[in-house]
Tab-separated table of C-alpha atoms in Angstrom:
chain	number	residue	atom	x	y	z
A	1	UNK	CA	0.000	0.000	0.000
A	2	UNK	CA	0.869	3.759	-0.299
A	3	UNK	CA	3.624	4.549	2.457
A	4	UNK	CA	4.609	7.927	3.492
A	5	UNK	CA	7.898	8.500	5.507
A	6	UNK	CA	8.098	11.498	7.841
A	7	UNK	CA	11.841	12.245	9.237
A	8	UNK	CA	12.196	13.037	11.424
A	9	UNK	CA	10.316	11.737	13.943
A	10	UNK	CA	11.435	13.490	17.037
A	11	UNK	CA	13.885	16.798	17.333
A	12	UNK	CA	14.854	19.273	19.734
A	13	UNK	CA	16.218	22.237	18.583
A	14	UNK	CA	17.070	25.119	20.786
A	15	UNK	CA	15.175	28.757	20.484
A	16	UNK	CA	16.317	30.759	17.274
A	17	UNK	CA	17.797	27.982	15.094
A	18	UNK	CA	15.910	26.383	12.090
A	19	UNK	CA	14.430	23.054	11.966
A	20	UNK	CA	13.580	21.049	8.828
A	21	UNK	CA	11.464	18.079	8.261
A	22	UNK	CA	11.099	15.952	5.424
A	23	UNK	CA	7.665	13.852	4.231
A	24	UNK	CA	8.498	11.319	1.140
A	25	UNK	CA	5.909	9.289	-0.718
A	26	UNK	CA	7.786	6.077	-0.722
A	27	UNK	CA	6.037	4.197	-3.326
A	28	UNK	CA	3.307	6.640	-5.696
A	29	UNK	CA	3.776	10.519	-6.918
A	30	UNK	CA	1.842	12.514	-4.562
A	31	UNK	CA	0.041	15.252	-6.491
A	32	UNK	CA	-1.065	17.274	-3.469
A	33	UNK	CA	0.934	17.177	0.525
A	34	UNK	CA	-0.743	18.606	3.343
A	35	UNK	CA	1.013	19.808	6.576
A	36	UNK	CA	-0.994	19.800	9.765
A	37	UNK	CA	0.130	20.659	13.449
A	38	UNK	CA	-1.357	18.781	16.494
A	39	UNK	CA	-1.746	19.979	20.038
A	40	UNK	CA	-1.521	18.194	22.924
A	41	UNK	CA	-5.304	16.044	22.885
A	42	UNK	CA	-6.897	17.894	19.898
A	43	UNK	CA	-7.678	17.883	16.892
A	44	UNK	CA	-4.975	18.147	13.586
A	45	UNK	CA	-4.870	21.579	12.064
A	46	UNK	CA	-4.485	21.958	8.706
A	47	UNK	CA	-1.303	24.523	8.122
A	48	UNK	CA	-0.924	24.423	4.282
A	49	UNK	CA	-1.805	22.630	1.442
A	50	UNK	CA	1.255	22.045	-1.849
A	51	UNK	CA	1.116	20.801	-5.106
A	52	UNK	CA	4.169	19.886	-6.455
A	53	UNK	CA	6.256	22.836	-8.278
A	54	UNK	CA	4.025	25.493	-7.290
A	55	UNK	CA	3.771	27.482	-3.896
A	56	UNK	CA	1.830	26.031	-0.878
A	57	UNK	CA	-1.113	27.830	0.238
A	58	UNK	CA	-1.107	28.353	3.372
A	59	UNK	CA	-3.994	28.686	6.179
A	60	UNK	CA	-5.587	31.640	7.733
A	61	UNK	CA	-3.763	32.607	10.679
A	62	UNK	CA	-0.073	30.340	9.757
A	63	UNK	CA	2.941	32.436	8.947
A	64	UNK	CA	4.032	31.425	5.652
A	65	UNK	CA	7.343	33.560	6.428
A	66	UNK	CA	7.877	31.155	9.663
A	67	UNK	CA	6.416	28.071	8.253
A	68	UNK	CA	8.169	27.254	4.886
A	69	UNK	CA	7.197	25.016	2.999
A	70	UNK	CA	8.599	23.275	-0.160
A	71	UNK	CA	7.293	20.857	-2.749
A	72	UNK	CA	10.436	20.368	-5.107
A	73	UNK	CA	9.002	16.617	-6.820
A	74	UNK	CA	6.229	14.205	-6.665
A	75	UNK	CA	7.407	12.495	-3.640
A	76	UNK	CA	9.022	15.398	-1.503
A	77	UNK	CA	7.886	17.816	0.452
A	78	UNK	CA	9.357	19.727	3.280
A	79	UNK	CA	8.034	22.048	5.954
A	80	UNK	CA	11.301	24.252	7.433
A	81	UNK	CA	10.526	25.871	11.187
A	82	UNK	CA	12.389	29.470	10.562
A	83	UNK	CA	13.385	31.070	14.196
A	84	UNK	CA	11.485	28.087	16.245
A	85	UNK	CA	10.238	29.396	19.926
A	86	UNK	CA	8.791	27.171	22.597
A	87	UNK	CA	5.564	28.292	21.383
A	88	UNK	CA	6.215	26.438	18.083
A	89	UNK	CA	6.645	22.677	19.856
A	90	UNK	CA	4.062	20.741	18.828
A	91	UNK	CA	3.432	17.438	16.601
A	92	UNK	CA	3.535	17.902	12.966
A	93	UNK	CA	2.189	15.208	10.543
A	94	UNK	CA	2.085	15.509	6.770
A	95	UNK	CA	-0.556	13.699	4.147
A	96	UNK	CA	-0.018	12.890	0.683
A	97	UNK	CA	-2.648	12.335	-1.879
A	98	UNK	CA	-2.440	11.167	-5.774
A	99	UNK	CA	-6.108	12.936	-5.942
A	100	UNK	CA	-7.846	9.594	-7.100
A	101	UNK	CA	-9.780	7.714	-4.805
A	102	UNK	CA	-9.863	9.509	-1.701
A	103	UNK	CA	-6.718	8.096	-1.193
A	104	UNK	CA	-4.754	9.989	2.001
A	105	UNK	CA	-1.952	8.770	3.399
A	106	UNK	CA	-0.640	9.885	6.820
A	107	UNK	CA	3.231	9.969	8.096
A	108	UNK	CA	3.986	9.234	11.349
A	109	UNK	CA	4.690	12.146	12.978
A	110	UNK	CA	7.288	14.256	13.930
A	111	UNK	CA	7.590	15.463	17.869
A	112	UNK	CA	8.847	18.950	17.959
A	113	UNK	CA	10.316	20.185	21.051
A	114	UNK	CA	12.165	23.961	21.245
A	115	UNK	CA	13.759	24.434	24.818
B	1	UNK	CA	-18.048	26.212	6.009
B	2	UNK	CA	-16.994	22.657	6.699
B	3	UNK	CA	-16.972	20.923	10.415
B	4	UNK	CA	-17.483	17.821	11.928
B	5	UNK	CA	-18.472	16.781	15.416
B	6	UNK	CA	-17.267	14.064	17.850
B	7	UNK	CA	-18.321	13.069	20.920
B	8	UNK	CA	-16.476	14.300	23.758
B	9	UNK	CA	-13.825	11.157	25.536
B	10	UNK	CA	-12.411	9.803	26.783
B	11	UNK	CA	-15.035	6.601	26.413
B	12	UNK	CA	-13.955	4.047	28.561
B	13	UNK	CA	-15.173	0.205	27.976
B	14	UNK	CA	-14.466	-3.131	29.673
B	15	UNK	CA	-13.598	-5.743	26.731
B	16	UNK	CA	-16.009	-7.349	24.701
B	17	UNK	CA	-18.293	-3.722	25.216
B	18	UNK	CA	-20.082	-2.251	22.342
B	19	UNK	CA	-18.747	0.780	21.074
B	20	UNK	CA	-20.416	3.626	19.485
B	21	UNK	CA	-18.922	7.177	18.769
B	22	UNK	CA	-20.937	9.560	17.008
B	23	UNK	CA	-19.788	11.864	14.628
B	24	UNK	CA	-21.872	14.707	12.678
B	25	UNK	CA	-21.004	16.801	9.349
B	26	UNK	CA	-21.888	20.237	8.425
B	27	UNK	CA	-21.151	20.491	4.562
B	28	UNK	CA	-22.164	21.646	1.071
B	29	UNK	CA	-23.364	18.885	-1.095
B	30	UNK	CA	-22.087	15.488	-0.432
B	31	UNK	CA	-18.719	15.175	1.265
B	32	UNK	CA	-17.037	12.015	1.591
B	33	UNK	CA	-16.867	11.075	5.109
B	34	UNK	CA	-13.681	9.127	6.926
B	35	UNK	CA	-12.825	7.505	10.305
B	36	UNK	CA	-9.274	7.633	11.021
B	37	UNK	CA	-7.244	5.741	14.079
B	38	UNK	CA	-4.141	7.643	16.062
B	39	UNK	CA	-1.784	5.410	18.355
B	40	UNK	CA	-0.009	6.523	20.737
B	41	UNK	CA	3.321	8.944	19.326
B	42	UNK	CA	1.754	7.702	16.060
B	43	UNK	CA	0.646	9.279	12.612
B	44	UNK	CA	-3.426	8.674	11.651
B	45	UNK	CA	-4.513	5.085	9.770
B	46	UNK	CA	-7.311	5.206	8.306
B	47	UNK	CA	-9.882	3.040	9.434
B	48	UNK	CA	-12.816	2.935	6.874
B	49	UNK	CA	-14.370	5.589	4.817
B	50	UNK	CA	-17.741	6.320	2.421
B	51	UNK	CA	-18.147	8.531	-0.671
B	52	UNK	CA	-21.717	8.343	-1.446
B	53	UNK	CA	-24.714	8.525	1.074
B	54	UNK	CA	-26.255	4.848	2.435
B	55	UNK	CA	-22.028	3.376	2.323
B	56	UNK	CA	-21.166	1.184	4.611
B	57	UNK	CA	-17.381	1.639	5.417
B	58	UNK	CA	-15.774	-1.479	7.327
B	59	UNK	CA	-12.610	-2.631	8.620
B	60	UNK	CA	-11.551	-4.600	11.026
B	61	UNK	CA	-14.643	-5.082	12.991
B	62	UNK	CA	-15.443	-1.573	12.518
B	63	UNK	CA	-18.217	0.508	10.994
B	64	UNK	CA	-19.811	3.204	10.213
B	65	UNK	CA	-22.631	4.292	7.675
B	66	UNK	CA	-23.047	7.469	6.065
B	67	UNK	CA	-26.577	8.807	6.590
B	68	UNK	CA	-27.304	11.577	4.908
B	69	UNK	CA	-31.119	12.606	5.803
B	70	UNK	CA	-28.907	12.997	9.683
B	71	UNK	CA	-25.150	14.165	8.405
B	72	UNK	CA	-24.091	11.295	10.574
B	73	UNK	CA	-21.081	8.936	10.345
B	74	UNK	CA	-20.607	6.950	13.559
B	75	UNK	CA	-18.678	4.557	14.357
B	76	UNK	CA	-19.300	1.319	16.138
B	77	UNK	CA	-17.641	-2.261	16.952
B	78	UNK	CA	-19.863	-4.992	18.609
B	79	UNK	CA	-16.626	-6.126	20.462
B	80	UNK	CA	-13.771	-3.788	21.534
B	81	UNK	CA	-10.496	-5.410	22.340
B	82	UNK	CA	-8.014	-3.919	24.731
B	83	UNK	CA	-6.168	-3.078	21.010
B	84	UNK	CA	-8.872	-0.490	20.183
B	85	UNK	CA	-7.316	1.549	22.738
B	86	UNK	CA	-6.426	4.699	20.547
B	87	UNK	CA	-7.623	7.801	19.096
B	88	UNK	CA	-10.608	7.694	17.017
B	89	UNK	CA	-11.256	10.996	14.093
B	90	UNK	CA	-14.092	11.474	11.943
B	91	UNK	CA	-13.082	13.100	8.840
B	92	UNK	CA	-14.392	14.802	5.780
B	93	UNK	CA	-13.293	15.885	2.343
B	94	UNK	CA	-15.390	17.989	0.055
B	95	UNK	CA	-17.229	15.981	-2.816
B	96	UNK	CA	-15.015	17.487	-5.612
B	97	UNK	CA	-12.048	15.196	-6.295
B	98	UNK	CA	-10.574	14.149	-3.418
B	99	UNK	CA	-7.269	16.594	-3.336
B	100	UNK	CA	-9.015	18.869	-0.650
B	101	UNK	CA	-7.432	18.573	2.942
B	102	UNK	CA	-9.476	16.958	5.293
B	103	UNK	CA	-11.382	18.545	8.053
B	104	UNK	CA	-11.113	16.739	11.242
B	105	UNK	CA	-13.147	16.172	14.199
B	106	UNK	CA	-11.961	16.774	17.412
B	107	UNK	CA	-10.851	13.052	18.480
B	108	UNK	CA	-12.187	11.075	21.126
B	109	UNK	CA	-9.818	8.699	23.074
B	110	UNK	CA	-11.335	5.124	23.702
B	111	UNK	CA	-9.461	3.168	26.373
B	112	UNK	CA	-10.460	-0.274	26.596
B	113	UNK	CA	-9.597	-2.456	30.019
B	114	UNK	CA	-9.320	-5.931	30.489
């Protein structure tokens, strides 16, 4: 079945410094990633939504300038964390679609923590 | 706009319970409607889905029919294992073509003792 790999799955960074993380389709061309942020016990966010070569459009309310995101190919696209605070840890999961069949696949996660 | 509606958790069941865990829509037209699971530290798994009103999604013991005439989709197992334990979201995705982000529920947590 469709996998999606999310790297990486936990990081600590300290407050100021950049983090990146990565979200691959492992095995189809993913037309369409979507980022999302969860808080502790609620429900996932949707931050932005990219198609592959074209810029991400982000949600009401997300900095696009803090939250960069990049969709470089079919099967990669990254979210960078510009200037991270403490405010910023959270749990980050990406999707991936091909836009047939309703088909969403999920990564696993990545725990970010910024002491 | 779009929303769905869980039931607040956490639900807590002994095993072998019934489980039900309702979920409502708001939408335009006819969204297709998801149920997604979240382990622990984990990503979400889908669990079953419908794209058309009267579906029956089912998986693993699981299911949940979309009703229209009551924007409904709950979810329900006639025997909950101590495995269920995990985070239960009801989902939806505009009826266009399926490249729309989801909208997401608010979760409920079902912890299932021995």
């Amino acid at each position: 079945g469709a996998v999606v790999s999310q790297h990486p799955s936990r990081v600590i960074c300290k407050s100021g410094t950049s983090v990146k993380i990565e979200c691959r389709s492992l095995d189809f061309q993913a037309t369409t990633m979507f980022w999302y942020r969860q808080f502790p016990k609620k429900s996932l966010m949707l931050m932005a939504t990219s198609n592959e070569g074209s810029k991400a459009t982000y949600e009401q309310g997300v900095e696009k300038d803090k939250f960069l995101i990049n969709h470089a190919s079919l099967t990669l696209s990254t979210l960078t964390v510009t200037s991270a605070h403490p405010e910023d840890s959270s749990f980050y999961i990406c999707s991936a679609t091909t836009g047939r069949n309703y088909g969403y696949t999920f990564g696993s996660g990545t725990r970010l923590t910024v002491v | 706009g779009n929303s769905v509606t869980q039931m607040e958790g956490p639900v807590t069941l002994s095993e072998e319970a019934f489980l039900t865990i309702n979920c409502t829509y708001t939408a335009t037209g006819y969204p297709s409607l998801f149920w997604y699971v979240q382990y622990p530290g984990e990503g979400l798994q889908l669990l079953l889905k419908a794209t058309k009103a009267d579906d029956k999604g089912s998986n693993k013991g699981f299911e949940a029919t979309y009703r229209k005439e009551t924007t409904s989709f709950h979810l329900e197992k006639g025997s909950v294992q101590v495995s269920d334990s995990a985070v239960y979201f009801c989902a939806l995705t505009p009826m266009d073509t399926g490249r729309r982000a989801l909208t997401f529920g608010s979760g409920t947590r079902l912890q299932v003792q021995p």
